Short mmCIF file of C-alpha atoms in Angstrom, two decimals:
data_model
loop_
_atom_site.label_atom_id
_atom_site.label_comp_id
_atom_site.label_asym_id
_atom_site.label_seq_id
_atom_site.Cartn_x
_atom_site.Cartn_y
_atom_site.Cartn_z
CA MET A 766 -12.11 10.49 13.06
CA THR A 767 -12.51 13.18 10.44
CA ARG A 768 -9.78 14.44 8.18
CA ARG A 769 -8.61 18.01 8.46
CA THR A 770 -8.71 18.21 4.69
CA GLU A 771 -10.82 16.83 1.87
CA SER A 772 -7.65 16.09 -0.05
CA ALA A 773 -5.55 12.98 0.37
CA ARG A 774 -2.53 15.16 -0.46
CA LEU A 775 -0.61 17.39 1.90
CA SER A 776 0.19 19.93 -0.81
CA THR A 777 -2.35 22.36 -2.24
CA GLU A 778 -0.29 22.80 -5.41
CA PRO A 779 -1.79 21.10 -8.49
CA VAL A 780 -0.61 17.61 -9.39
CA ALA A 781 1.77 17.66 -12.35
CA VAL A 782 0.74 15.05 -14.92
CA ASP A 783 3.56 13.53 -16.99
CA HIS A 784 2.75 11.51 -20.12
CA LEU A 785 5.80 9.31 -20.58
CA GLY A 786 4.67 6.98 -23.36
CA LEU A 787 6.35 3.57 -23.53
CA ILE A 788 9.06 3.36 -20.87
CA ASP A 789 11.15 0.53 -19.43
CA TYR A 790 9.94 -0.69 -16.02
CA ARG A 791 13.27 -0.22 -14.23
CA GLU A 792 13.68 3.26 -15.68
CA ALA A 793 10.22 4.24 -14.46
CA TRP A 794 10.91 2.71 -11.05
CA GLU A 795 14.10 4.74 -10.71
CA LEU A 796 12.21 7.89 -11.70
CA GLN A 797 9.54 7.15 -9.09
CA ARG A 798 12.10 6.71 -6.35
CA ARG A 799 13.84 9.94 -7.28
CA ILE A 800 10.58 11.92 -7.21
CA ALA A 801 9.50 10.20 -3.96
CA ASP A 802 12.76 11.21 -2.28
CA GLU A 803 12.20 14.79 -3.42
CA ARG A 804 8.63 14.84 -2.14
CA ALA A 805 9.70 13.39 1.23
CA ASN A 806 12.04 16.38 1.51
CA ASP A 807 9.33 18.82 0.36
CA ILE A 808 11.04 19.40 -2.96
CA GLY A 809 9.09 19.73 -6.19
CA THR A 810 5.43 18.92 -6.64
CA ASP A 811 3.20 15.85 -6.54
CA ARG A 812 3.31 14.01 -9.86
CA LEU A 813 1.16 11.55 -11.74
CA LEU A 814 3.20 9.52 -14.21
CA LEU A 815 1.09 7.96 -16.98
CA LEU A 816 2.76 5.44 -19.24
CA GLU A 817 2.94 1.99 -20.76
CA HIS A 818 5.63 -0.60 -20.15
CA PRO A 819 7.18 -3.07 -22.56
CA SER A 820 6.07 -6.57 -21.56
CA VAL A 821 7.31 -7.37 -18.04
CA TYR A 822 6.37 -9.42 -14.99
CA THR A 823 6.79 -7.81 -11.57
CA ALA A 824 6.47 -9.56 -8.23
CA GLY A 825 5.81 -8.18 -4.77
CA ARG A 826 7.48 -9.84 -1.79
CA ARG A 827 4.52 -12.10 -1.00
CA THR A 828 4.61 -13.81 -4.39
CA ASP A 829 4.52 -17.60 -4.05
CA LEU A 830 6.82 -19.71 -6.21
CA ALA A 831 3.76 -21.46 -7.59
CA ASP A 832 2.43 -18.13 -8.90
CA LEU A 833 5.53 -17.45 -11.03
CA PRO A 834 5.84 -18.21 -14.74
CA GLN A 835 6.74 -21.86 -15.11
CA ASP A 836 8.69 -21.30 -18.34
CA GLY A 837 11.55 -19.35 -16.76
CA THR A 838 10.38 -15.94 -17.99
CA PRO A 839 12.29 -13.22 -16.07
CA VAL A 840 10.48 -11.51 -13.20
CA ILE A 841 11.45 -8.21 -11.55
CA ASP A 842 11.15 -8.20 -7.75
CA VAL A 843 9.57 -4.96 -6.56
CA ASP A 844 8.76 -3.24 -3.26
CA ARG A 845 5.08 -2.49 -3.87
CA GLY A 846 2.16 -4.26 -2.26
CA GLY A 847 0.60 -7.31 -3.87
CA LYS A 848 1.95 -10.41 -5.56
CA ILE A 849 2.81 -11.01 -9.22
CA THR A 850 1.36 -9.13 -12.16
CA TRP A 851 2.11 -8.34 -15.78
CA HIS A 852 2.57 -4.97 -17.44
CA GLY A 853 2.72 -4.40 -21.15
CA PRO A 854 1.46 -2.50 -24.17
CA GLY A 855 -2.26 -1.81 -24.14
CA GLN A 856 -2.27 -1.35 -20.39
CA LEU A 857 -2.33 2.18 -18.97
CA VAL A 858 -0.05 2.41 -15.93
CA GLY A 859 -0.32 5.29 -13.49
CA TYR A 860 2.15 6.16 -10.76
CA PRO A 861 0.86 8.94 -8.51
CA ILE A 862 3.80 10.08 -6.40
CA VAL A 863 2.22 12.23 -3.74
CA LYS A 864 3.00 13.37 -0.23
CA LEU A 865 -0.01 12.21 1.75
CA ALA A 866 -2.03 14.36 4.12
CA GLU A 867 -1.32 13.75 7.79
CA PRO A 868 -2.16 11.60 9.59
CA VAL A 869 -1.49 9.22 6.70
CA ASP A 870 -4.46 6.99 5.83
CA VAL A 871 -3.32 4.34 3.38
CA VAL A 872 -6.70 2.65 3.00
CA ASP A 873 -8.34 5.97 2.16
CA TYR A 874 -5.65 6.68 -0.43
CA VAL A 875 -6.10 3.32 -2.16
CA ARG A 876 -9.88 3.67 -2.07
CA ARG A 877 -9.54 7.00 -3.87
CA LEU A 878 -7.49 5.37 -6.62
CA GLU A 879 -10.11 2.63 -6.87
CA GLU A 880 -12.88 5.24 -6.97
CA ALA A 881 -11.22 7.05 -9.86
CA LEU A 882 -10.78 3.87 -11.90
CA ILE A 883 -14.33 2.71 -11.13
CA ALA A 884 -15.60 6.08 -12.33
CA VAL A 885 -13.60 5.80 -15.56
CA CYS A 886 -14.89 2.28 -16.21
CA ASN A 887 -18.47 3.24 -15.40
CA GLY A 888 -18.21 6.24 -17.68
CA LEU A 889 -17.32 3.92 -20.53
CA GLY A 890 -20.17 1.55 -19.70
CA VAL A 891 -18.27 -1.08 -17.71
CA GLU A 892 -19.77 -1.49 -14.23
CA GLY A 893 -16.82 -2.11 -11.94
CA GLY A 894 -16.51 -2.21 -8.18
CA ARG A 895 -14.57 -3.36 -5.15
CA VAL A 896 -14.18 -6.80 -3.63
CA GLU A 897 -13.70 -7.01 0.13
CA GLY A 898 -10.14 -7.96 1.05
CA ARG A 899 -8.74 -7.26 -2.41
CA SER A 900 -7.50 -4.11 -4.06
CA GLY A 901 -8.21 -2.97 -7.59
CA VAL A 902 -11.35 -2.80 -9.71
CA TRP A 903 -13.40 -5.92 -10.28
CA LEU A 904 -16.35 -7.03 -12.37
CA PRO A 905 -18.91 -9.38 -10.85
CA ALA A 906 -19.05 -13.07 -11.68
CA SER A 907 -21.85 -14.42 -13.81
CA PHE A 908 -22.87 -17.97 -14.64
CA VAL A 909 -20.53 -17.97 -17.62
CA ARG A 910 -17.62 -15.84 -16.37
CA PRO A 911 -15.69 -15.64 -13.11
CA GLU A 912 -15.10 -12.53 -11.07
CA ARG A 913 -12.45 -10.67 -13.03
CA LYS A 914 -10.08 -7.80 -12.48
CA ILE A 915 -9.90 -4.92 -14.92
CA ALA A 916 -7.57 -2.65 -12.93
CA ALA A 917 -4.84 -3.52 -10.44
CA ILE A 918 -3.47 -1.41 -7.59
CA GLY A 919 -0.21 -1.89 -5.72
CA VAL A 920 1.10 0.89 -3.52
CA ARG A 921 4.04 1.61 -1.26
CA VAL A 922 4.14 4.39 1.33
CA GLN A 923 7.52 5.56 2.58
CA ARG A 924 8.27 8.67 4.62
CA GLY A 925 4.70 9.78 4.04
CA VAL A 926 4.96 9.58 0.25
CA ALA A 927 2.95 7.17 -1.88
CA LEU A 928 4.53 5.58 -4.93
CA HIS A 929 3.79 2.77 -7.39
CA GLY A 930 0.10 2.89 -8.28
CA PHE A 931 -2.34 1.32 -10.71
CA SER A 932 -2.74 -0.34 -14.08
CA LEU A 933 -5.88 -0.34 -16.22
CA ASN A 934 -6.27 -2.97 -18.92
CA CYS A 935 -7.37 -1.22 -22.10
CA ASN A 936 -6.47 -3.49 -25.01
CA PRO A 937 -3.50 -5.60 -23.90
CA ASP A 938 -2.76 -9.14 -24.99
CA LEU A 939 -4.15 -10.85 -21.90
CA SER A 940 -2.49 -14.15 -22.78
CA ALA A 941 0.51 -12.78 -20.86
CA PHE A 942 -1.46 -13.52 -17.68
CA ASP A 943 -1.85 -17.20 -18.63
CA THR A 944 1.61 -18.17 -17.37
CA ILE A 945 1.18 -16.64 -13.90
CA VAL A 946 -1.40 -16.51 -11.12
CA PRO A 947 -2.16 -12.78 -11.23
CA CYS A 948 -2.08 -11.24 -7.75
CA GLY A 949 -1.94 -14.79 -6.39
CA ILE A 950 -5.70 -15.20 -6.89
CA ARG A 951 -6.59 -18.54 -8.45
CA ASP A 952 -10.37 -18.26 -8.52
CA ALA A 953 -10.72 -15.11 -10.62
CA GLY A 954 -9.92 -13.85 -14.08
CA VAL A 955 -8.46 -10.83 -15.82
CA THR A 956 -10.26 -8.69 -18.36
CA SER A 957 -9.95 -5.45 -20.31
CA LEU A 958 -12.09 -2.54 -21.43
CA SER A 959 -11.90 -3.81 -25.01
CA ILE A 960 -13.15 -7.28 -24.08
CA GLU A 961 -15.97 -5.96 -21.93
CA LEU A 962 -17.14 -3.37 -24.45
CA GLY A 963 -16.64 -5.49 -27.56
CA ARG A 964 -14.61 -2.80 -29.31
CA GLU A 965 -11.03 -1.56 -29.32
CA VAL A 966 -10.40 0.81 -26.42
CA GLY A 967 -6.81 1.97 -26.62
CA VAL A 968 -4.68 3.61 -23.96
CA ASP A 969 -4.90 6.93 -25.81
CA GLU A 970 -8.69 6.93 -25.51
CA VAL A 971 -8.68 6.82 -21.71
CA THR A 972 -5.45 8.55 -20.66
CA ALA A 973 -6.87 12.07 -20.36
CA VAL A 974 -9.97 11.03 -18.42
CA VAL A 975 -7.90 8.80 -16.11
CA ALA A 976 -5.54 11.69 -15.36
CA GLU A 977 -8.39 14.07 -14.62
CA THR A 978 -10.35 11.56 -12.55
CA VAL A 979 -7.41 10.38 -10.45
CA VAL A 980 -6.52 13.97 -9.57
CA ARG A 981 -10.16 14.72 -8.72
CA ALA A 982 -10.30 11.69 -6.44
CA LEU A 983 -7.04 12.53 -4.67
CA ASP A 984 -8.15 16.12 -4.15
CA GLY A 985 -11.53 15.08 -2.76
CA VAL A 986 -13.62 16.48 -5.61
CA LEU A 987 -14.67 12.95 -6.54
CA GLN A 988 -16.00 11.42 -3.32
CA VAL A 989 -15.40 7.79 -2.38
CA SER A 990 -18.61 5.78 -2.30
CA ALA A 991 -19.57 2.12 -2.00
CA HIS A 992 -19.23 0.08 -5.18
CA ASP A 993 -19.22 -3.42 -3.76
CA VAL A 994 -19.22 -6.19 -6.32
CA ALA A 995 -22.15 -8.54 -5.71
CA ARG A 996 -20.93 -11.96 -4.64
CA ASP A 997 -22.66 -15.25 -3.97
CA ALA A 998 -21.84 -18.67 -2.61
CA ARG A 999 -20.37 -19.77 -5.94
CA VAL A 1000 -17.56 -17.26 -5.60
CA THR A 1001 -14.77 -18.09 -3.18
CA SER A 1002 -12.54 -15.50 -1.61
CA GLY A 1003 -8.93 -14.55 -2.25
CA THR A 1004 -6.56 -11.76 -1.36
CA MET B 630 -12.36 12.12 21.03
CA THR B 631 -10.87 9.22 19.10
CA ASP B 632 -12.44 5.77 18.91
CA PHE B 633 -9.03 4.10 18.87
CA ASP B 634 -7.49 2.20 21.76
CA ILE B 635 -4.50 4.15 23.12
CA PRO B 636 -3.28 2.58 26.38
CA ALA B 637 -2.04 5.12 28.92
CA ASP B 638 0.92 3.02 30.07
CA LEU B 639 2.72 3.09 26.71
CA ARG B 640 4.87 5.60 24.86
CA TYR B 641 4.23 6.47 21.21
CA THR B 642 5.93 7.86 18.11
CA GLU B 643 4.69 10.10 15.32
CA GLU B 644 5.17 7.09 13.02
CA HIS B 645 2.41 5.28 14.96
CA GLU B 646 4.53 2.83 16.90
CA TRP B 647 4.08 2.06 20.57
CA ILE B 648 6.87 1.33 23.04
CA ARG B 649 6.57 -0.64 26.27
CA LYS B 650 9.45 -0.92 28.73
CA VAL B 651 9.68 -4.65 29.46
CA GLY B 652 13.02 -4.70 31.28
CA PRO B 653 15.63 -2.29 32.60
CA THR B 654 17.28 -2.04 29.18
CA THR B 655 14.63 -3.61 26.95
CA ALA B 656 11.63 -2.16 25.11
CA ARG B 657 8.91 -3.94 23.15
CA ILE B 658 7.72 -2.28 19.93
CA GLY B 659 4.49 -2.59 17.95
CA ILE B 660 2.14 -0.51 15.85
CA THR B 661 -0.85 1.29 17.30
CA ASP B 662 -4.52 0.50 16.95
CA TYR B 663 -4.83 3.63 14.82
CA ALA B 664 -2.02 2.45 12.53
CA GLN B 665 -3.46 -1.02 11.99
CA SER B 666 -6.86 0.47 11.17
CA GLN B 667 -5.36 2.82 8.59
CA LEU B 668 -3.30 0.06 6.96
CA GLY B 669 -6.17 -2.37 6.51
CA ASP B 670 -5.92 -6.15 6.73
CA VAL B 671 -2.29 -7.06 7.43
CA VAL B 672 -1.08 -9.97 5.30
CA TYR B 673 2.70 -9.91 5.74
CA VAL B 674 5.22 -8.51 8.20
CA LYS B 675 8.93 -8.23 7.36
CA LEU B 676 11.03 -7.92 10.50
CA PRO B 677 14.78 -7.77 11.23
CA ASP B 678 16.77 -10.69 12.58
CA ILE B 679 17.80 -11.16 16.19
CA ASP B 680 21.11 -9.37 16.89
CA ASP B 681 20.52 -6.85 14.09
CA GLU B 682 21.28 -3.26 15.01
CA VAL B 683 18.51 -0.75 14.26
CA VAL B 684 18.95 3.01 14.08
CA GLY B 685 16.44 5.39 15.62
CA GLY B 686 14.32 7.03 12.92
CA ASP B 687 15.30 4.53 10.23
CA SER B 688 13.11 1.86 8.69
CA PHE B 689 13.72 -1.59 10.17
CA GLY B 690 10.88 -3.54 8.60
CA GLU B 691 7.69 -3.45 6.57
CA ILE B 692 4.03 -4.17 7.06
CA GLU B 693 2.04 -5.21 4.02
CA SER B 694 -1.74 -5.08 3.93
CA THR B 695 -4.11 -6.04 1.15
CA LYS B 696 -3.84 -2.39 0.14
CA SER B 697 -0.18 -1.39 0.43
CA VAL B 698 3.30 -1.73 1.90
CA SER B 699 4.46 0.65 4.63
CA ASP B 700 7.74 1.01 6.50
CA ILE B 701 8.14 0.38 10.23
CA PHE B 702 10.51 2.83 11.89
CA ALA B 703 12.82 2.22 14.83
CA PRO B 704 11.92 4.50 17.74
CA LEU B 705 15.44 4.22 19.17
CA THR B 706 18.90 2.97 18.29
CA ALA B 707 19.26 -0.51 19.74
CA LYS B 708 19.90 -4.20 19.17
CA VAL B 709 17.09 -6.59 18.26
CA VAL B 710 16.82 -9.24 20.99
CA ALA B 711 13.46 -10.81 20.11
CA VAL B 712 11.21 -11.01 17.06
CA ASN B 713 7.56 -12.06 17.02
CA GLU B 714 7.91 -15.07 14.75
CA ASN B 715 4.22 -15.95 15.17
CA LEU B 716 3.46 -13.15 12.71
CA ASP B 717 4.90 -15.27 9.89
CA ALA B 718 1.90 -17.56 10.16
CA GLU B 719 -0.62 -15.11 11.61
CA PRO B 720 0.12 -11.56 10.45
CA GLU B 721 -3.53 -10.64 11.02
CA VAL B 722 -2.86 -10.60 14.78
CA VAL B 723 -1.34 -7.15 14.20
CA ASN B 724 -4.91 -6.05 13.41
CA SER B 725 -6.75 -7.99 16.10
CA ASP B 726 -4.34 -7.47 19.01
CA PRO B 727 -1.84 -4.71 18.18
CA TYR B 728 -0.80 -4.11 21.81
CA GLY B 729 -0.63 -7.77 22.78
CA ASP B 730 0.09 -10.78 20.59
CA GLY B 731 0.62 -8.48 17.60
CA TRP B 732 3.88 -7.03 18.99
CA LEU B 733 6.78 -6.80 16.54
CA VAL B 734 10.23 -6.76 18.17
CA ASP B 735 12.07 -6.32 21.45
CA LEU B 736 14.96 -3.86 21.40
CA GLU B 737 17.82 -3.63 23.89
CA VAL B 738 20.12 -0.72 24.69
CA ALA B 739 23.31 -0.56 26.72
CA ASP B 740 21.90 0.70 30.02
CA GLU B 741 18.70 1.82 31.71
CA LYS B 742 19.62 5.49 31.61
CA THR B 743 19.89 5.32 27.82
CA LEU B 744 16.50 3.64 27.52
CA ASP B 745 14.77 6.08 29.87
CA ALA B 746 16.24 9.02 27.96
CA ALA B 747 15.01 7.57 24.66
CA LEU B 748 11.53 7.02 26.10
CA ARG B 749 11.39 10.62 27.32
CA ASP B 750 11.86 11.70 23.71
CA THR B 751 8.69 9.86 22.65
CA LEU B 752 5.02 10.83 23.05
CA ASP B 753 2.60 10.18 25.88
CA VAL B 754 -1.09 9.52 25.22
CA GLU B 755 -1.97 13.20 24.91
CA GLY B 756 0.92 13.82 22.54
CA TYR B 757 -0.06 10.89 20.36
CA LEU B 758 -3.71 11.92 20.37
CA ALA B 759 -2.63 15.29 19.03
CA VAL B 760 -0.87 13.51 16.16
CA ILE B 761 -3.84 11.44 15.06
CA GLU B 762 -6.49 14.07 15.65
CA GLY B 763 -4.50 16.74 13.85
#
């Protein structure tokens, strides 16, 4: 089946990009829900919220008890897809809140977000890709390092509007992931642009290009293509 | 023409649910082949409890895939009389057999006239094809 439009968005109005800086998770969640309600009622315009969160763990409904922090650290239960993850300084978080083109194609929407983040990583010299059965952007395993995730995606679609979104690890303190099983995947690691490139890559360095690239992907200017991470028998699967 | 399976004996909604009349006052609900393909691999299904009341047009559950979470909408106002508990252990059946073992819930209304009227307000195959083909 072919789409009637190259865009994943129903609206032809430009996406409004909001740079919110450091903002509390619950405050951002409330803002998302308010905008999503407006978009469901054809009020306002599609928005891309770009921000950082103070350190926080968030858990989707499928999170297993064994994946949670074992030290009693608070966790916020959320209504996005996926399991548990961490957000914090040094990680660029993006919440595109868009009314999706009809008929809604969730997989296509997520693949566009992945495509944008893959393009950003590749542009910086980090060769990322997709892993079958998982969302987000991954780097291939080598003999010395496991498959590892550099960007996470967790989305909710309600009344035809997408909310929640993605996070890209720029230069966060990745030790925050040590107390959880990120995304419930035990056989993979987490990485950042700074680790992979061997230099400091801050959120400020990538924010503008992420904004531009995400909008280009959603509007169909940046086409989705195959970027499958090479896997071999040493790498087991997860979700 | 679409490549998706759209059985002629079912009714459909714009939210990509199918409805099968399984008794004088009872209808079985699931999601369509098109819907499961657009969601991706289903990993979790959140359904209401038996005896819950659902309201037509409102969300009564969620389907989570490896890619996202989406609402499931009630095609009619009714009481939940059965829930497919097998989906707890095997949610992927929603992908592999959406019109069979991947069913979601059975809903019951007060009388047959009410059910037939509600079904008339839904889409036949041609109407649903128009939705997914735009």
